[in-house]
Short mmCIF file of C-alpha atoms in Angstrom, two decimals:
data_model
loop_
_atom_site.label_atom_id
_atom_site.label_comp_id
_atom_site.label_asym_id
_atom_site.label_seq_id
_atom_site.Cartn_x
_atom_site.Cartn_y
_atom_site.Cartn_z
CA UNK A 1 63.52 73.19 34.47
CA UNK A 2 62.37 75.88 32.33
CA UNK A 3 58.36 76.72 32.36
CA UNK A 4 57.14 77.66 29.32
CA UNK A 5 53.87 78.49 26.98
CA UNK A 6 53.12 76.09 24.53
CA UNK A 7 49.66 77.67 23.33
CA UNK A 8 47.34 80.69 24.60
CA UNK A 9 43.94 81.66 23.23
CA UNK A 10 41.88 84.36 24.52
CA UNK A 11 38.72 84.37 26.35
CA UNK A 12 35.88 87.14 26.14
CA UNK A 13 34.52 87.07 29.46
CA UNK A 14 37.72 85.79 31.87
CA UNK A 15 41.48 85.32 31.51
CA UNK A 16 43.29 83.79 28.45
CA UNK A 17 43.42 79.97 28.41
CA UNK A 18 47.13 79.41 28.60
CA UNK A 19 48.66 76.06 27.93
CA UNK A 20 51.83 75.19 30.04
CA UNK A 21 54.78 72.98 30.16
CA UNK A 22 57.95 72.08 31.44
CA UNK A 23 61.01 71.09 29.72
CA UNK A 24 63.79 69.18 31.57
CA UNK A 25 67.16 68.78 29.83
CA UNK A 26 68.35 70.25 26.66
CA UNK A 27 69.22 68.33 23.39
CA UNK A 28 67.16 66.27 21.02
CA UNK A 29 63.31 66.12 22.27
CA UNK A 30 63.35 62.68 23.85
CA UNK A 31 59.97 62.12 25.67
CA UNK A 32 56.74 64.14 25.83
CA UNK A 33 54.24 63.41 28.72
CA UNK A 34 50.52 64.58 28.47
CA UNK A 35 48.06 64.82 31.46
CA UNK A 36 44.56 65.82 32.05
CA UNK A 37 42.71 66.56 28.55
CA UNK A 38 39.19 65.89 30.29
CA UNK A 39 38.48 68.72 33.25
CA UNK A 40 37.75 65.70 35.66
CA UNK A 41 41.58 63.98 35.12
CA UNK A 42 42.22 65.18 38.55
CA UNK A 43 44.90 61.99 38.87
CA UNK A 44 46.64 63.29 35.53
CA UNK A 45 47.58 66.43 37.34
CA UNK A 46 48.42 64.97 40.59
CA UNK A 47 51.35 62.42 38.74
CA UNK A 48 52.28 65.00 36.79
CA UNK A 49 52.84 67.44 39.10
CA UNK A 50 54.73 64.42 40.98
CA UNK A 51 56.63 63.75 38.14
CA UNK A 52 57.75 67.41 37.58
CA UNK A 53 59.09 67.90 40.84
CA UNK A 54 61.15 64.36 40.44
CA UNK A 55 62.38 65.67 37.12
CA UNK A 56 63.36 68.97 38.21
CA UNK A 57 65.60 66.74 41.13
CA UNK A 58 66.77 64.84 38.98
CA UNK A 59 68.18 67.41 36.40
CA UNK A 60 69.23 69.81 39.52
CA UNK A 61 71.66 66.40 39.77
CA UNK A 62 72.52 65.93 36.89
CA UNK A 63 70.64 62.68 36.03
CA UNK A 64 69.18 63.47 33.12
CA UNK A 65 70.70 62.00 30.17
CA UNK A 66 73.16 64.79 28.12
CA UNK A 67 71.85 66.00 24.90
CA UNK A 68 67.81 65.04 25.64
CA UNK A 69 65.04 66.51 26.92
CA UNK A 70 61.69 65.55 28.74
CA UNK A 71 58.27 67.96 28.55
CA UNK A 72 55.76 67.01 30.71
CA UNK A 73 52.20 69.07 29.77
CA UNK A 74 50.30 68.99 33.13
CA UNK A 75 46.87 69.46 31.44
CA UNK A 76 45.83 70.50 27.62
CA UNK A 77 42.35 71.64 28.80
CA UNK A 78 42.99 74.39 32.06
CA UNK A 79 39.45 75.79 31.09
CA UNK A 80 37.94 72.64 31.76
CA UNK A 81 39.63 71.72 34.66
CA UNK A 82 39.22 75.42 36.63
CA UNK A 83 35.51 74.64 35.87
CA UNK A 84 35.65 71.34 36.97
CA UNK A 85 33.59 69.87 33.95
CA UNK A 86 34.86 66.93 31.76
CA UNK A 87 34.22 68.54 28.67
CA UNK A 88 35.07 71.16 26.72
CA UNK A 89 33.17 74.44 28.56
CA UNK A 90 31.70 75.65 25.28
CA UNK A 91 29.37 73.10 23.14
CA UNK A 92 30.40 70.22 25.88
CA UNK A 93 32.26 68.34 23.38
CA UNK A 94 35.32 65.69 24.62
CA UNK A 95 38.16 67.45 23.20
CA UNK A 96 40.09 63.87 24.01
CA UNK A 97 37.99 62.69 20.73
CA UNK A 98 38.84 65.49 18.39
CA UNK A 99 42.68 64.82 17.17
CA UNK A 100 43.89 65.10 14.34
CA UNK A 101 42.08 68.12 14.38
CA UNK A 102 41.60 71.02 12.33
CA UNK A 103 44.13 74.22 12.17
CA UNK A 104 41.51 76.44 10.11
CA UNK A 105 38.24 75.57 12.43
CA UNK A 106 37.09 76.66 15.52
CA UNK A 107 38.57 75.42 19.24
CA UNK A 108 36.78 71.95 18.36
CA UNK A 109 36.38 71.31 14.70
CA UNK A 110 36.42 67.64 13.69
CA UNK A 111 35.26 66.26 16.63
CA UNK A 112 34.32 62.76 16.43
CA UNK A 113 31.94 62.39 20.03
CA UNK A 114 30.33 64.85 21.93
CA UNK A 115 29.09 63.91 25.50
CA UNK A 116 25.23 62.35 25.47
CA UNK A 117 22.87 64.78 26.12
#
């Protein structure tokens, strides 16, 4: 198992917002498994912190197929989860609703639904 960051933005008034995941295997990416994007997706974290600890068995056994690897992304939205709100802390917008996205915007440009008021 190898932890690692996948994105990190800072934060004015508390830590950076740090993205993690863990990659199981090595080889060709095989399988990419996303948890909690709302702050409320407690059950997303709980399987995927179940399924990291069955990976990490798994490849400590050798069971994972040669040549592929597994990520598994516990949650894409740690603000909103260590706040405990569904939405996105800042505008309360559902980032779940704002792919593709946009790369030169702010955190949540091209957002589709914001939460009712």
């Amino acid at each position: 198992m190898r932890r690692i960051r996948i994105f990190e933005m800072p934060s004015l008034y508390r830590e950076p917002m740090v993205i993690t995941g863990y990659r199981f295997g090595k080889g060709e990416k095989s399988a990419a498994i996303v948890g909690a994007m709302r702050g409320n997706e407690i059950q997303q974290l709980y399987i995927c912190s179940q399924l990291v600890k069955q990976l990490k068995e798994l490849e400590n056994k050798g069971c994972i197929n040669a040549n592929k690897e597994i990520m598994v992304i516990p949650a894409i939205n740690p603000f909103s989860v260590n706040t405990g709100k569904r939405f996105w802390g800042v505008g309360d917008i559902d980032i779940n609703r704002s792919f593709p996205g946009n790369q030169e915007g702010d955190t949540t440009s091209c957002l589709l639904y914001t939460s009712p008021s």
